[in-house]
Coordinates of C-alpha atoms in Angstrom, one line a residue:
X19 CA -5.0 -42.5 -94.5
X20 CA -4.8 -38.9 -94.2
X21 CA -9.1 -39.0 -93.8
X22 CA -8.7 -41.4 -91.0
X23 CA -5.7 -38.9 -89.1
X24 CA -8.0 -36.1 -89.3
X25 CA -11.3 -38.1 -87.8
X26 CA -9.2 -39.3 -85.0
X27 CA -7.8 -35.8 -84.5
X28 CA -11.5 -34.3 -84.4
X29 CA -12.5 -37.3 -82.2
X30 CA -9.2 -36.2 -79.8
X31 CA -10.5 -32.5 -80.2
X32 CA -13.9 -33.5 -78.7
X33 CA -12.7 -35.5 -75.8
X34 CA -10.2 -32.4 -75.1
X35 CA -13.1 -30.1 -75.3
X36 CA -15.3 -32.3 -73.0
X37 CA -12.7 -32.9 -70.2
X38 CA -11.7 -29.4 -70.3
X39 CA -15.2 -28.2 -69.7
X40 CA -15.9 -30.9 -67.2
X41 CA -12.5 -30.4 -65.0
X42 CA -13.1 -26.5 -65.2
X43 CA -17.3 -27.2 -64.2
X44 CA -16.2 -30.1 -61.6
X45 CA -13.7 -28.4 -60.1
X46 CA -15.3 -24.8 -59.8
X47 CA -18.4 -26.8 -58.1
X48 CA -15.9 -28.3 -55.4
X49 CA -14.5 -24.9 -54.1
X50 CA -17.9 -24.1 -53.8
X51 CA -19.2 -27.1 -52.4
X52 CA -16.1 -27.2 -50.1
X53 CA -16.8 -23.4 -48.6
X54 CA -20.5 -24.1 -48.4
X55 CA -20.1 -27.6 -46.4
X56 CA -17.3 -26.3 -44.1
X57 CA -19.9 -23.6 -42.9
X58 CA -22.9 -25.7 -42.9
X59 CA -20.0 -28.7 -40.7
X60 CA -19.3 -26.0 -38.2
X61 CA -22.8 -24.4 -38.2
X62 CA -24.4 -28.0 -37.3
X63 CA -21.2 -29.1 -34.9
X64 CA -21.5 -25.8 -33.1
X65 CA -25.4 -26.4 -32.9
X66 CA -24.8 -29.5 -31.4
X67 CA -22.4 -28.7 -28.6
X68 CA -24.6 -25.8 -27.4
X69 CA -27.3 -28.7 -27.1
X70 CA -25.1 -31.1 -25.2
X71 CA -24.1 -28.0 -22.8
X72 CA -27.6 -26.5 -22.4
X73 CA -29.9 -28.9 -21.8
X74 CA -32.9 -26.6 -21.4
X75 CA -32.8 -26.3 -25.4
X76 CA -35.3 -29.2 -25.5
X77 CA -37.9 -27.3 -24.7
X78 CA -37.5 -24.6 -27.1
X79 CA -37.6 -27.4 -29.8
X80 CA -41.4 -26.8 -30.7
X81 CA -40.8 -23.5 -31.2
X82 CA -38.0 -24.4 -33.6
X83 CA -40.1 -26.5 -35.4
X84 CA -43.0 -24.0 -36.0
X85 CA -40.0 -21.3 -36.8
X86 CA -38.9 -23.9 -39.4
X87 CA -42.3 -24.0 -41.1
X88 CA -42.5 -20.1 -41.3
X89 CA -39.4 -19.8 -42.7
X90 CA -40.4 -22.1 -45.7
X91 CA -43.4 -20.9 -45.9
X92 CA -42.3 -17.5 -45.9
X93 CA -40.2 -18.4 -48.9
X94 CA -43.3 -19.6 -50.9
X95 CA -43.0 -23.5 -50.2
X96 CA -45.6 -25.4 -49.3
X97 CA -44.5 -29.0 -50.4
X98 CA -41.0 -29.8 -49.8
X99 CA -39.8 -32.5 -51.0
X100 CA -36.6 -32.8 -49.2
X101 CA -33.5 -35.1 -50.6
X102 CA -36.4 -36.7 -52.9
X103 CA -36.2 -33.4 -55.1
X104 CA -32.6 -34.0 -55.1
X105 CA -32.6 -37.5 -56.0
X106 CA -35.1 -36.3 -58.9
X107 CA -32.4 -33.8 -60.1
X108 CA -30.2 -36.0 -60.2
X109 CA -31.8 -38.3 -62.8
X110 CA -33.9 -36.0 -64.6
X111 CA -32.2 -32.7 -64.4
X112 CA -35.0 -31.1 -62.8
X113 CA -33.8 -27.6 -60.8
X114 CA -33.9 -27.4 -57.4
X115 CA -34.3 -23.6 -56.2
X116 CA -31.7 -22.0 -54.9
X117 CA -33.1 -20.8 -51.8
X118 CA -33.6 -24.0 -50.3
X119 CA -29.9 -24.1 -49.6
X120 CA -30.3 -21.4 -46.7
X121 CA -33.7 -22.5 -46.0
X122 CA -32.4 -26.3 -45.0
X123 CA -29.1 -24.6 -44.3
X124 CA -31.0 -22.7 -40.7
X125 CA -33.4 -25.4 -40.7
X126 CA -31.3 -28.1 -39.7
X127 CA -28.9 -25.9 -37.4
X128 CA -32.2 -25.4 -35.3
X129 CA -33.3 -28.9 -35.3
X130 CA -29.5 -29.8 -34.2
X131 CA -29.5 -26.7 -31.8
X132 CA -32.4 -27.9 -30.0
X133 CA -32.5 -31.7 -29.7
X134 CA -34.1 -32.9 -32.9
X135 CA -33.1 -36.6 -33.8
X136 CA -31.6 -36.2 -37.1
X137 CA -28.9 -36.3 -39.5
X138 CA -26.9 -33.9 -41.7
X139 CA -27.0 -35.5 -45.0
X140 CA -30.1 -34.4 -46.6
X141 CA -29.2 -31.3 -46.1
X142 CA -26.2 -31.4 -47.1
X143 CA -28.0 -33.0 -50.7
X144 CA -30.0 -30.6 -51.0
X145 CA -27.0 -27.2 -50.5
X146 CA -25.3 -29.2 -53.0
X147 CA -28.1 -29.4 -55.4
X148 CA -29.4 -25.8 -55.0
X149 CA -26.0 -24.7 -55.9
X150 CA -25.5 -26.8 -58.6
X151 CA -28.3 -24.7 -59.8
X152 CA -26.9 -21.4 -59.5
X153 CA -24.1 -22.4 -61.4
X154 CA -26.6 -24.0 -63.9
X155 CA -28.3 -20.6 -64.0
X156 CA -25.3 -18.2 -64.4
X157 CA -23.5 -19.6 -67.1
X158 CA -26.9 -20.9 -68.6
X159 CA -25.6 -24.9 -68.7
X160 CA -28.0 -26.7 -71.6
X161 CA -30.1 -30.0 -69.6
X162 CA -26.9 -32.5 -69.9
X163 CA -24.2 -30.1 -68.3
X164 CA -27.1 -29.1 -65.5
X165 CA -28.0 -32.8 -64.7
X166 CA -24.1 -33.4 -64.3
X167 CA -23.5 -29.9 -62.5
X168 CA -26.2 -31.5 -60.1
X169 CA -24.2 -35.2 -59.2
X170 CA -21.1 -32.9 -58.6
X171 CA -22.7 -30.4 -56.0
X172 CA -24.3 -33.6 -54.1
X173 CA -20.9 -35.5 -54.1
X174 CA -18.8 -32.4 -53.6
X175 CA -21.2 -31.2 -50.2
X176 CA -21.8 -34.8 -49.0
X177 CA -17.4 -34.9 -49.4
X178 CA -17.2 -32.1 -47.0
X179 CA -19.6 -33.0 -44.5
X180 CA -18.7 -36.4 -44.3
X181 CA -15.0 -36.3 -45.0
X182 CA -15.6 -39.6 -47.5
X183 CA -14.3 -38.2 -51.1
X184 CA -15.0 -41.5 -52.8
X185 CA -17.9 -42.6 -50.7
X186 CA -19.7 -39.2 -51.7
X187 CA -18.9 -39.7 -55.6
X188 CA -20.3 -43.3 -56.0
X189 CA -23.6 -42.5 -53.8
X190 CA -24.0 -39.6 -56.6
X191 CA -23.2 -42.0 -59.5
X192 CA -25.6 -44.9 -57.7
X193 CA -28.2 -43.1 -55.6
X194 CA -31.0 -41.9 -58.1
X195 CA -31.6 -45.2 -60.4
X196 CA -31.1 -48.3 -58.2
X197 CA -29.0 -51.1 -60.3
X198 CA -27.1 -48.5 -62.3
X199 CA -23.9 -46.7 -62.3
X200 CA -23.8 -43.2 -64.3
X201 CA -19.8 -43.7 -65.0
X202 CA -19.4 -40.9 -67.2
X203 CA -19.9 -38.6 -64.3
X204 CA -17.3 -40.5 -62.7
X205 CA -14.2 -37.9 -63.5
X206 CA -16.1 -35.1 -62.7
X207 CA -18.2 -35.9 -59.5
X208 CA -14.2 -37.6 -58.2
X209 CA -12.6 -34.2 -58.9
X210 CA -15.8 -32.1 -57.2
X211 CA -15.4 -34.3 -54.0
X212 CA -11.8 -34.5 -53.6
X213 CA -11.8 -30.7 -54.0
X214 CA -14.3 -30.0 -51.9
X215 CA -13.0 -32.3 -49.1
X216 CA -10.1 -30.4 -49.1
X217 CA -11.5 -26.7 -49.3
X218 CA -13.2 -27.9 -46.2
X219 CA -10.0 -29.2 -44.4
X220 CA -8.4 -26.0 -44.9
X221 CA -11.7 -24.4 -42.9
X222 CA -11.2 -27.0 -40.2
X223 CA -13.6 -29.9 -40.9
X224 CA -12.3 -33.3 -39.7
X225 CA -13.4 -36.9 -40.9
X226 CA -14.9 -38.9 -38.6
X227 CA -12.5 -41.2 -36.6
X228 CA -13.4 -44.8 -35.7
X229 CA -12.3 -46.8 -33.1
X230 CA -10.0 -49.8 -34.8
X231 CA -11.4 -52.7 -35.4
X232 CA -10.7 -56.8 -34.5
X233 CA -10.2 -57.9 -37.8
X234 CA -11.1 -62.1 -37.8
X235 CA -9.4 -64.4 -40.5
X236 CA -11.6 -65.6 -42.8
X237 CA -13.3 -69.1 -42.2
X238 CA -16.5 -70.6 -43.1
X239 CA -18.0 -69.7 -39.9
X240 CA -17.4 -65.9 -39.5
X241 CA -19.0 -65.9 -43.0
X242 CA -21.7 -67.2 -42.2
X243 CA -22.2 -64.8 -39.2
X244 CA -21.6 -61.7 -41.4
X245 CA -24.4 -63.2 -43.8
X246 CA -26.6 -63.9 -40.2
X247 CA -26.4 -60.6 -39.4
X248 CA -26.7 -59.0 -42.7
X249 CA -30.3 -60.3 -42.9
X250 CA -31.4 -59.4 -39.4
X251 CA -30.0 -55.8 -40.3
X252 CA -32.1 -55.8 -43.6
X253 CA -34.8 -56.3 -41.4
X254 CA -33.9 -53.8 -38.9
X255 CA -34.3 -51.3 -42.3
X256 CA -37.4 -52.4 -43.2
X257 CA -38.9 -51.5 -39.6
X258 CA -36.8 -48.1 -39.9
X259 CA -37.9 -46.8 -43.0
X260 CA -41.5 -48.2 -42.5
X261 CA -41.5 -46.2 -38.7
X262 CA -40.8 -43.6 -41.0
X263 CA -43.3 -43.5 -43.3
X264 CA -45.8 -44.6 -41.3
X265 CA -45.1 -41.5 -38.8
X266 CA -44.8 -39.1 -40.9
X267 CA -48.4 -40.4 -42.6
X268 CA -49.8 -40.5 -39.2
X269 CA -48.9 -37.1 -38.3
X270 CA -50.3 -35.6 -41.8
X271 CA -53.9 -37.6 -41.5
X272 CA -54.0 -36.3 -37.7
X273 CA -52.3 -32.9 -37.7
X274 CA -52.7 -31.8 -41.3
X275 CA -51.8 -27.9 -40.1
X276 CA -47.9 -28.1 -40.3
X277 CA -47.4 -25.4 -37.6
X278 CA -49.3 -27.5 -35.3
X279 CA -47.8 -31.0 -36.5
X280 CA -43.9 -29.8 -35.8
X281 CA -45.3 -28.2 -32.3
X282 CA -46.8 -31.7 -31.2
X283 CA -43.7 -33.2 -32.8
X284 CA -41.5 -31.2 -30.6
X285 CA -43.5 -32.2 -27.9
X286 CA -43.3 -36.0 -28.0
X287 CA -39.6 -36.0 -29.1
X288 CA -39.0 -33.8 -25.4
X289 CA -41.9 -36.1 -23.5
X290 CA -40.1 -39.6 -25.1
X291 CA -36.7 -38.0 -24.1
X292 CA -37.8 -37.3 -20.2
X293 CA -39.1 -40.9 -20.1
X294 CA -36.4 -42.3 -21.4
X295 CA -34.1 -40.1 -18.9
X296 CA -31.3 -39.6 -21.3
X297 CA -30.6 -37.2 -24.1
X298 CA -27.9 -40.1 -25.5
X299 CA -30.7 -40.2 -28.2
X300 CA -31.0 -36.9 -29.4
X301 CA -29.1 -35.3 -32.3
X302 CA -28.0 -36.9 -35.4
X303 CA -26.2 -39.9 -33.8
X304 CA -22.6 -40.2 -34.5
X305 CA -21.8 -40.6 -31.4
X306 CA -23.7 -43.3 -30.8
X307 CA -22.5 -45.3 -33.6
X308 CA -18.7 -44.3 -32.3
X309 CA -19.9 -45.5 -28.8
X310 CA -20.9 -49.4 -30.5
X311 CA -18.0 -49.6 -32.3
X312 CA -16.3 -49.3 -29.8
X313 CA -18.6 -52.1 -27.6
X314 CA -20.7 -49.7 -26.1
X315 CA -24.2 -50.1 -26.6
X316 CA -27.4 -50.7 -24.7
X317 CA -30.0 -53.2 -26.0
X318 CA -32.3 -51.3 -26.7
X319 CA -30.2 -48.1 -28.3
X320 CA -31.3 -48.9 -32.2
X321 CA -35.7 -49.0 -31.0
X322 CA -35.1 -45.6 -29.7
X323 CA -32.9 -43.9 -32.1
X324 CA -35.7 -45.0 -34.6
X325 CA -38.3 -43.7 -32.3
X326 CA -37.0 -40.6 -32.0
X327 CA -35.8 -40.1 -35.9
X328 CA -39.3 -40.8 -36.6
X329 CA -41.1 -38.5 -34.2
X330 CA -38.3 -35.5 -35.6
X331 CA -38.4 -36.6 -39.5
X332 CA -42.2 -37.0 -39.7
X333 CA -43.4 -33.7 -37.8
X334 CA -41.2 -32.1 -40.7
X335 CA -37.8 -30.8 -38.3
X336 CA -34.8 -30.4 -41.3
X337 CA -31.7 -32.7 -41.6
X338 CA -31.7 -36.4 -42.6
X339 CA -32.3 -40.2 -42.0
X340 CA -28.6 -41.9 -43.0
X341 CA -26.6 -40.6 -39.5
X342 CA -29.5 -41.7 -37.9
X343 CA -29.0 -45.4 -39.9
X344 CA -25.3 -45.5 -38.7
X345 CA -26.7 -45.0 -35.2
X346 CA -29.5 -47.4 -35.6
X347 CA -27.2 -50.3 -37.2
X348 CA -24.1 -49.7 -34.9
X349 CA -25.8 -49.8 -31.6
X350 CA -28.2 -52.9 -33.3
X351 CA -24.5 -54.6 -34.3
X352 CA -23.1 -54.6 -31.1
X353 CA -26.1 -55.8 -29.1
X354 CA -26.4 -58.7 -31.6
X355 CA -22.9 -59.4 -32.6
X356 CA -22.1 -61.1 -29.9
X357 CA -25.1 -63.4 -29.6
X358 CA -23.9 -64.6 -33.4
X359 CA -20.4 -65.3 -31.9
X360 CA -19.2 -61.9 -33.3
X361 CA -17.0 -59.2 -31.9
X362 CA -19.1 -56.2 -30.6
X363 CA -16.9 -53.4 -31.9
X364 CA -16.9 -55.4 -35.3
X365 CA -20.5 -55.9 -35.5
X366 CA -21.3 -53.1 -34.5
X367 CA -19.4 -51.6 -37.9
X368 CA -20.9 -54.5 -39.7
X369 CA -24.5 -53.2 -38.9
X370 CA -23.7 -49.9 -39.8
X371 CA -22.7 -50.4 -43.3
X372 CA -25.3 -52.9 -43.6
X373 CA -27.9 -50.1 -42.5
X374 CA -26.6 -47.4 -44.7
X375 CA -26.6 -49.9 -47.9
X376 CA -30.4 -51.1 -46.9
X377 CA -31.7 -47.8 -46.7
X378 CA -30.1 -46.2 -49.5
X379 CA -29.9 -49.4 -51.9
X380 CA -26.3 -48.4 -52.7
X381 CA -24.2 -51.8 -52.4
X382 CA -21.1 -50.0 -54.1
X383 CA -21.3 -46.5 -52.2
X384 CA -21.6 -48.8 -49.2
X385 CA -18.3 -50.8 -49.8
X386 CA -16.3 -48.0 -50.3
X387 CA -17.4 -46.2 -47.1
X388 CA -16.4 -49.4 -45.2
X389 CA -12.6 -48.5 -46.5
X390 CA -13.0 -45.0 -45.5
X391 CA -14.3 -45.0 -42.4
X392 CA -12.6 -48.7 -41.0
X393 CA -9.9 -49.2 -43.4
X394 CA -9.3 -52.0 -46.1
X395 CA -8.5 -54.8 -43.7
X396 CA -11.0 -58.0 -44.4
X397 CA -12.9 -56.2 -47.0
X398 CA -14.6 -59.1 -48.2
X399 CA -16.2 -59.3 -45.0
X400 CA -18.6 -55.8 -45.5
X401 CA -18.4 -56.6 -49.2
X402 CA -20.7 -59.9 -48.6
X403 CA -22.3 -57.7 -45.5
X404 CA -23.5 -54.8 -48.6
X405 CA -24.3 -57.4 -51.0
X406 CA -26.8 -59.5 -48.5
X407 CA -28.3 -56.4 -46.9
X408 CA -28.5 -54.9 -50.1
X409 CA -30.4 -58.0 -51.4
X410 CA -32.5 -58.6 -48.6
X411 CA -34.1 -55.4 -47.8
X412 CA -36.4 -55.9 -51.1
X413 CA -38.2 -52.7 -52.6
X414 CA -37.6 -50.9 -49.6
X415 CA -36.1 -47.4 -49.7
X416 CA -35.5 -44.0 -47.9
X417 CA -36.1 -41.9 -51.1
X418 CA -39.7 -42.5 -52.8
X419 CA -38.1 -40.6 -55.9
X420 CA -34.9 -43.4 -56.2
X421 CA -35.8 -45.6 -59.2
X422 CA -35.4 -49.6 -59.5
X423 CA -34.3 -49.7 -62.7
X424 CA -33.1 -53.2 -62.3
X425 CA -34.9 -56.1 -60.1
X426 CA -33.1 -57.6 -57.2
X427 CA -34.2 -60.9 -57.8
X428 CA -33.5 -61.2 -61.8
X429 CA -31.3 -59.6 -64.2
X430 CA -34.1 -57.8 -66.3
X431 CA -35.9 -54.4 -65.6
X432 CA -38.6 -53.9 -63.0

């Protein structure tokens, strides 16, 4: 008996010890997640108002770019791999150098500053994994603690910037090995985006607010026009990531000199943006998505957001693909929506969920970022909107490094 008391008070000793260290680790990468994304929120806010109320910046936005590939180069890197070094970390524990947090961190704010179509997130990855490894290197954390000191510096930056605590924690828990769930990070990566968010209240940063939604009652028939538009927005992923790829592959096989490749890129981003005689387009999006939700959005808003994502992503400009998605989804929601019988504003939220879960294959990450961006009214609706787009956009993905551990069309490994 007494043998038995003494194991379970070792075994209550261990736990102790582990969610001591964890809380301590978790909560220390929060406040300085939280510091670092409420800089990096107003750096790229103030970058984009300048842009909105200077117009001329346009045409400084080849410059930018070629200023953007000096300053890596200048830092010895040659090959960066972006969020996909992150989403590496994140399974493997391999380091991602601390100097591509202010390297990304001026890289975006230039791309914002002068036009560039993209988003903040994979920056915001990537500040949260380079100082997950300065924390890793000062208190010299062994390959389990750094791997875990990783997840909680990409949930705790994506929490600030986004203003989505729980949304930010699951993507780190789901992003890196599609079909999985690391849950023992749970605790930690939870407290490390909660603190963060809040650190970077308290410097000003403010969620995203969305217009309110008309919330149908459930029938047969508006379920099957969720499930309708959940596949045409699977689709709309596949042609957005394969733009992508296929620009970016395009611009390396024609221009394989990067100064010259973000100059041209600069270029046709300010030569598509005088044809299309609006900079609407430009920037990382948001406020296009706002505009759909609430029912305003052109036809052909989601062809050109991709257009001009790809043309800013693939001549190598800094910042990231999923604000782009909610554009791209939103504005393809509300054009379509209605055709299917749905409400605009409602399918225009629809399609950006669905985006974000196609691109990212994150059904559960995408769920919870329909309750924190439009509330927990009719959430089986996005639930079944996740699951079909998440089903239906196949092998696709915006990370090469992301891992299908488990098959979407059978319950057995890939």
């Amino acid at each position: 008996m007494r043998r038995k008391i003494m194991e379970a008070l070792g075994g209550a000793r261990a736990y102790g010890k582990v969610f001591l260290k964890m809380t301590a680790l978790s909560a220390l990468m929060g406040v300085a997640c939280g510091g670092l994304g409420g800089v990096f929120h107003h750096a790229v806010e103030v970058s984009g108002y300048l842009f909105r109320e200077h117009g001329w910046l346009l045409y400084l936005l080849p410059l930018a770019g070629l200023a953007i590939v000096w300053l890596y180069r200048a830092a010895g890197i040659r090959q960066d791999r972006g969020a996909n070094l992150v989403i590496s970390s994140l399974r493997t524990g391999e380091e991602v150098p601390p100097r591509i947090a202010p390297l990304i961190f001026i890289g975006t704010s230039l791309t914002q500053l002068c036009g560039g179509s993209a988003g903040r997130e994979g920056a915001a990855l990537q500040i949260g994994a380079a100082a997950a490894s300065c924390v890793t290197g000062i208190f010299r954390l062994d390959k389990g603690d750094a791997k875990l000191t990783a997840m909680c510096g990409t949930s705790g930056l994506f929490s600030a910037v986004f203003g989505t605590p729980i949304t930010a924690t699951l993507f780190s828990l789901e992003v890196s090995a599609v079909g999985t769930l690391h849950c023992s990070a749970l605790y930690p990566c939870l407290v490390s985006s909660v603190t963060a968010w809040e650190v970077s209240r308290l410097l000003g940063s403010a969620a995203e607010e969305m217009p309110p939604l008309v919330m149908p009652i459930p029938d047969p028939a508006t379920i099957f026009r969720a499930v309708v538009l959940s596949l045409l927005c699977a689709l709309v992923s596949i042609l957005f990531l394969k733009t992508l790829h296929l620009t970016e592959d395009l611009y390396r096989r024609c221009l394989p000199n990067p100064y010259l490749r973000a100059a041209v890129g600069g270029a046709l981003v300010i030569a598509v943006t005088t044809l299309l005689g609006t900079r609407e387009y430009n920037g990382a999006g948001m406020a296009v998505a706002t505009a759909a939700i609430g029912e305003q959005a052109a036809p052909w808003t989601f062809l050109c957001k991709i257009l001009l994502t790809a043309l800013t992503i693939g001549a190598g400009y800094k910042g990231g693909e999923i604000v782009p998605s909610f554009a791209i989804g939103a504005a393809f929601g509300c054009a379509v929506g209605p055709l299917l019988g749905l409400d605009p504003g409602l399918a225009g939220a629809m399609g950006l969920i669905a985006l974000f879960c196609s691109v990212v294959n994150c059904p559960v990450s995408s769920i919870l970022l329909s309750v924190e961006l439009f509330g927990g009214g009719r959430l089986w609706l996005f639930a079944i909107v996740c699951g079909v787009s998440y089903l239906m956009s196949g092998g696709f993905s915006l990370y090469a490094a992301q891992e299908l551990v488990f098959s979407k069309l059978e319950d057995g490994e890939e």
